[in-house]
Backbone as CSV, one residue per row, in Angstrom:
resi,resn,N_x,N_y,N_z,CA_x,CA_y,CA_z,C_x,C_y,C_z
1,MET,95.509,15.331,52.742,95.512,16.366,53.776,94.183,16.392,54.543
2,SER,93.067,16.188,53.841,91.784,16.278,54.523,91.568,15.121,55.499
3,ILE,92.169,13.961,55.252,92.051,12.847,56.197,92.800,13.178,57.485
4,LEU,93.936,13.825,57.351,94.684,14.255,58.530,93.886,15.292,59.327
5,ILE,93.242,16.220,58.640,92.413,17.233,59.303,91.266,16.559,60.049
6,LEU,90.613,15.591,59.413,89.523,14.864,60.080,90.019,14.082,61.289
7,PHE,91.198,13.474,61.186,91.768,12.732,62.310,92.059,13.658,63.488
8,VAL,92.637,14.813,63.215,92.948,15.775,64.282,91.664,16.311,64.896
9,LEU,90.672,16.617,64.064,89.392,17.111,64.563,88.700,16.065,65.436
10,ALA,88.747,14.807,65.000,88.167,13.730,65.801,88.908,13.561,67.123
11,SER,90.221,13.769,67.125,90.969,13.665,68.382,90.602,14.804,69.334
12,TYR,90.302,15.987,68.799,89.818,17.089,69.654,88.543,16.674,70.374
13,PHE,87.601,16.126,69.608,86.329,15.738,70.197,86.485,14.584,71.176
14,LEU,87.370,13.660,70.881,87.614,12.545,71.792,88.157,13.037,73.132
15,VAL,89.126,13.935,73.074,89.705,14.488,74.303,88.648,15.266,75.080
16,CYS,87.822,16.000,74.371,86.770,16.786,75.028,85.741,15.875,75.704
17,VAL,85.312,14.830,75.028,84.313,13.914,75.591,84.875,13.165,76.792
18,VAL,86.094,12.681,76.685,86.706,11.958,77.806,86.865,12.882,79.011
19,SER,87.273,14.120,78.771,87.417,15.080,79.870,86.075,15.395,80.510
20,TYR,85.051,15.560,79.681,83.725,15.847,80.225,83.214,14.688,81.072
21,LEU,83.369,13.474,80.593,82.897,12.317,81.359,83.652,12.176,82.680
22,PHE,84.952,12.465,82.661,85.729,12.417,83.899,85.255,13.503,84.873
23,LEU,85.063,14.719,84.369,84.642,15.817,85.234,83.206,15.648,85.714
24,ARG,82.389,14.984,84.922,81.004,14.747,85.336,80.939,13.822,86.543
25,LYS,81.854,12.848,86.588,81.908,11.969,87.758,82.350,12.732,89.001
26,MET,83.156,13.763,88.814,83.698,14.529,89.940,82.958,15.845,90.172
27,ARG,81.766,16.020,89.610,81.119,17.331,89.632,80.772,17.834,91.032
28,TYR,80.649,16.955,91.989,80.333,17.402,93.347,81.556,17.986,94.057
29,LEU,82.723,17.786,93.503,83.943,18.359,94.069,84.307,19.704,93.433
30,ILE,83.531,20.131,92.428,83.855,21.345,91.680,83.148,22.535,92.323
31,SER,83.931,23.506,92.756,83.347,24.738,93.280,82.960,25.631,92.110
32,TYR,82.260,26.716,92.395,81.829,27.562,91.284,82.995,28.329,90.668
33,HIS,84.055,28.586,91.421,85.244,29.235,90.841,85.919,28.303,89.832
34,LEU,86.134,27.075,90.244,86.746,26.102,89.350,85.821,25.795,88.172
35,GLY,84.523,25.722,88.425,83.561,25.461,87.361,83.581,26.524,86.289
36,MET,83.724,27.767,86.702,83.808,28.854,85.728,85.083,28.728,84.901
37,ASN,86.177,28.398,85.543,87.428,28.200,84.806,87.339,27.006,83.860
38,LEU,86.686,25.936,84.298,86.512,24.764,83.440,85.705,25.113,82.196
39,ALA,84.585,25.791,82.392,83.709,26.126,81.268,84.381,27.093,80.306
40,MET,85.056,28.081,80.844,85.693,29.075,79.974,86.895,28.489,79.239
41,THR,87.665,27.660,79.897,88.831,27.064,79.249,88.411,26.068,78.176
42,ALA,87.447,25.220,78.492,87.014,24.205,77.521,86.412,24.854,76.283
43,SER,85.525,25.819,76.485,84.901,26.453,75.315,85.905,27.306,74.550
44,GLY,86.797,27.962,75.250,87.773,28.815,74.585,88.761,28.034,73.752
45,ILE,89.299,26.973,74.309,90.319,26.227,73.575,89.698,25.452,72.421
46,MET,88.495,24.934,72.589,87.852,24.225,71.479,87.436,25.186,70.375
47,GLY,86.936,26.358,70.727,86.546,27.328,69.710,87.732,27.803,68.896
48,ILE,88.817,28.101,69.572,90.006,28.577,68.862,90.644,27.451,68.051
49,ALA,90.762,26.263,68.626,91.430,25.156,67.924,90.626,24.666,66.725
50,VAL,89.327,24.466,66.895,88.504,23.999,65.780,88.426,25.066,64.695
51,GLY,88.254,26.309,65.092,88.217,27.392,64.114,89.527,27.551,63.366
52,THR,90.632,27.428,64.071,91.941,27.532,63.432,92.180,26.370,62.473
53,LEU,91.856,25.169,62.903,92.063,23.995,62.061,91.212,24.056,60.793
54,LEU,89.929,24.352,60.951,89.057,24.399,59.780,89.325,25.620,58.911
55,GLY,89.687,26.736,59.520,90.041,27.929,58.748,91.298,27.715,57.937
56,TYR,92.236,26.972,58.488,93.465,26.633,57.764,93.170,25.675,56.605
57,ALA,92.303,24.698,56.856,92.021,23.680,55.840,91.109,24.195,54.728
58,PHE,90.141,25.028,55.083,89.145,25.494,54.111,88.976,27.013,54.187
59,PRO,89.953,27.788,53.745,89.847,29.242,53.873,88.759,29.878,53.005
60,ALA,88.312,29.190,51.969,87.275,29.744,51.096,85.883,29.690,51.732
61,HIS,85.714,28.872,52.761,84.409,28.712,53.421,84.411,29.366,54.799
62,TYR,84.861,30.585,54.849,85.065,31.289,56.114,83.769,31.459,56.906
63,THR,82.688,31.823,56.246,81.430,32.091,56.951,80.877,30.827,57.607
64,VAL,80.849,29.745,56.876,80.320,28.488,57.420,81.192,28.000,58.574
65,ILE,82.490,28.125,58.423,83.411,27.697,59.483,83.221,28.546,60.735
66,THR,83.038,29.839,60.570,82.825,30.714,61.728,81.541,30.353,62.463
67,ILE,80.477,30.116,61.711,79.204,29.741,62.339,79.346,28.407,63.068
68,PHE,79.962,27.426,62.412,80.135,26.109,63.026,80.989,26.181,64.290
69,ALA,82.118,26.876,64.215,83.019,26.970,65.370,82.362,27.713,66.522
70,THR,81.575,28.743,66.216,80.914,29.506,67.271,79.841,28.683,67.963
71,ILE,79.010,28.002,67.192,77.956,27.181,67.801,78.566,26.031,68.602
72,LEU,79.610,25.423,68.063,80.283,24.333,68.771,80.885,24.813,70.092
73,ALA,81.594,25.924,70.059,82.226,26.432,71.274,81.186,26.855,72.309
74,MET,80.105,27.455,71.858,79.045,27.829,72.799,78.398,26.596,73.422
75,GLY,78.210,25.550,72.619,77.640,24.309,73.141,78.552,23.635,74.151
76,ILE,79.839,23.624,73.876,80.791,23.036,74.820,80.852,23.860,76.101
77,GLY,80.800,25.177,75.970,80.770,26.028,77.158,79.531,25.786,77.999
78,ALA,78.390,25.594,77.336,77.156,25.295,78.068,77.237,23.924,78.729
79,LEU,77.800,22.962,78.041,77.902,21.608,78.575,78.795,21.558,79.814
80,PHE,79.980,22.164,79.710,80.892,22.166,80.852,80.380,23.082,81.965
81,GLY,79.729,24.182,81.606,79.193,25.085,82.617,78.018,24.495,83.375
82,ALA,77.257,23.625,82.706,76.108,22.997,83.361,76.520,22.013,84.449
83,LEU,77.800,21.690,84.521,78.272,20.826,85.601,78.109,21.491,86.959
84,VAL,78.095,22.838,86.986,78.072,23.541,88.269,76.761,24.292,88.467
85,ASP,76.561,25.399,87.765,75.331,26.180,87.903,75.131,27.057,86.672
86,TYR,74.089,27.897,86.720,73.749,28.714,85.558,74.745,29.835,85.301
87,GLN,75.379,30.320,86.340,76.374,31.375,86.164,77.587,30.861,85.386
88,THR,78.028,29.667,85.695,79.149,29.099,84.950,78.729,28.724,83.537
89,LEU,77.476,28.321,83.362,76.962,28.042,82.029,77.009,29.304,81.174
90,LEU,76.594,30.416,81.737,76.617,31.678,81.012,78.045,32.110,80.686
91,SER,78.960,31.902,81.602,80.371,32.235,81.343,80.939,31.374,80.220
92,GLY,80.619,30.099,80.223,81.095,29.210,79.173,80.529,29.574,77.813
93,VAL,79.245,29.929,77.766,78.619,30.295,76.497,79.206,31.594,75.956
94,SER,79.382,32.581,76.823,79.907,33.865,76.346,81.365,33.742,75.910
95,ASN,82.153,32.960,76.604,83.532,32.750,76.187,83.597,31.927,74.903
96,GLY,82.699,30.961,74.750,82.632,30.191,73.521,82.258,31.044,72.324
97,LEU,81.412,32.025,72.544,81.044,32.953,71.471,82.261,33.713,70.967
98,MET,83.039,34.238,71.881,84.227,35.004,71.488,85.281,34.111,70.838
99,ALA,85.517,32.938,71.399,86.541,32.041,70.855,86.130,31.484,69.502
100,GLY,84.844,31.195,69.338,84.369,30.674,68.064,84.472,31.682,66.938
101,ILE,84.358,32.943,67.259,84.506,33.980,66.239,85.980,34.251,65.961
102,MET,86.832,34.158,66.968,88.261,34.449,66.775,89.020,33.317,66.089
103,GLY,88.662,32.070,66.336,89.396,30.930,65.801,89.554,30.926,64.291
104,PRO,88.473,31.084,63.529,88.635,31.100,62.066,89.469,32.277,61.560
105,MET,89.439,33.392,62.260,90.294,34.524,61.863,91.764,34.133,61.949
106,ILE,92.110,33.413,62.980,93.486,32.944,63.139,93.800,31.897,62.079
107,GLY,92.845,31.005,61.814,93.081,29.910,60.893,93.304,30.327,59.460
108,VAL,92.659,31.396,59.039,92.811,31.836,57.656,94.226,32.329,57.386
109,VAL,94.871,32.898,58.374,96.234,33.415,58.192,97.301,32.503,58.795
110,ALA,96.891,31.333,59.293,97.826,30.449,59.999,98.667,29.627,59.034
111,ASP,99.781,29.158,59.561,100.583,28.176,58.851,100.515,26.860,59.641
112,LEU,101.194,25.846,59.166,101.112,24.528,59.798,101.658,24.532,61.225
113,MET,102.641,25.363,61.501,103.217,25.426,62.841,102.188,25.943,63.858
114,LEU,101.403,26.933,63.479,100.381,27.467,64.383,99.248,26.466,64.600
115,VAL,98.878,25.736,63.570,97.856,24.698,63.715,98.359,23.594,64.644
116,THR,99.608,23.232,64.514,100.203,22.231,65.402,100.235,22.729,66.838
117,PHE,100.571,23.994,67.021,100.586,24.585,68.363,99.194,24.581,68.986
118,CYS,98.171,24.922,68.205,96.796,24.891,68.715,96.379,23.474,69.087
119,SER,96.824,22.502,68.302,96.505,21.106,68.618,97.148,20.681,69.936
120,LEU,98.386,21.058,70.136,99.044,20.739,71.403,98.355,21.424,72.575
121,LEU,97.890,22.640,72.361,97.177,23.348,73.425,95.905,22.625,73.837
122,VAL,95.192,22.046,72.879,93.967,21.308,73.213,94.284,20.172,74.165
123,TYR,95.283,19.373,73.827,95.612,18.214,74.661,96.137,18.646,76.034
124,ILE,96.959,19.664,76.062,97.525,20.133,77.325,96.447,20.737,78.219
125,MET,95.571,21.559,77.643,94.570,22.245,78.466,93.517,21.283,79.008
126,PHE,93.075,20.333,78.195,92.105,19.369,78.727,92.749,18.455,79.769
127,GLY,94.005,18.141,79.597,94.711,17.403,80.642,94.814,18.206,81.919
128,LEU,95.100,19.484,81.776,95.165,20.373,82.939,93.820,20.475,83.641
129,LEU,92.741,20.522,82.868,91.410,20.585,83.478,91.115,19.327,84.296
130,CYS,91.480,18.187,83.758,91.204,16.929,84.481,92.063,16.776,85.735
131,PHE,93.292,17.287,85.690,94.173,17.172,86.851,93.989,18.304,87.850
132,SER,93.086,19.241,87.568,92.883,20.356,88.485,91.939,20.010,89.631
133,ILE,91.314,18.857,89.592,90.379,18.444,90.634,91.137,17.641,91.676
134,ARG,91.002,18.056,92.886,91.628,17.324,94.000,90.544,16.574,94.744
135,SER,90.724,15.301,94.874,89.678,14.516,95.570,90.070,14.189,96.987
């Protein structure tokens, strides 16, 4: 089971990195409205998905998982927000804070169907972020 969890977690990071690299090439086409949505969506979905996955896999380590998911989501929010300006960076960090704290709460009470749903949301939302840029 833990190898499957690691594989899914690695796929989250792969999708996030590929999306960031794609959006970084297109950063001059991103307005501050879209940038705020990008930062908030990326940090929110990663915080909730990673927290849910790790909370489901390791419910006895709730505190460590919450800290890890929160710092990760805040970092992703800062990374995606830095594509535009400081206001979007702040929005991404604050949304990552909330999502990182909420994700493990969901994960501790989740079943496999909810973890699968969160995984699908990661792939769908990052795909939506990449296709939201019109060149």
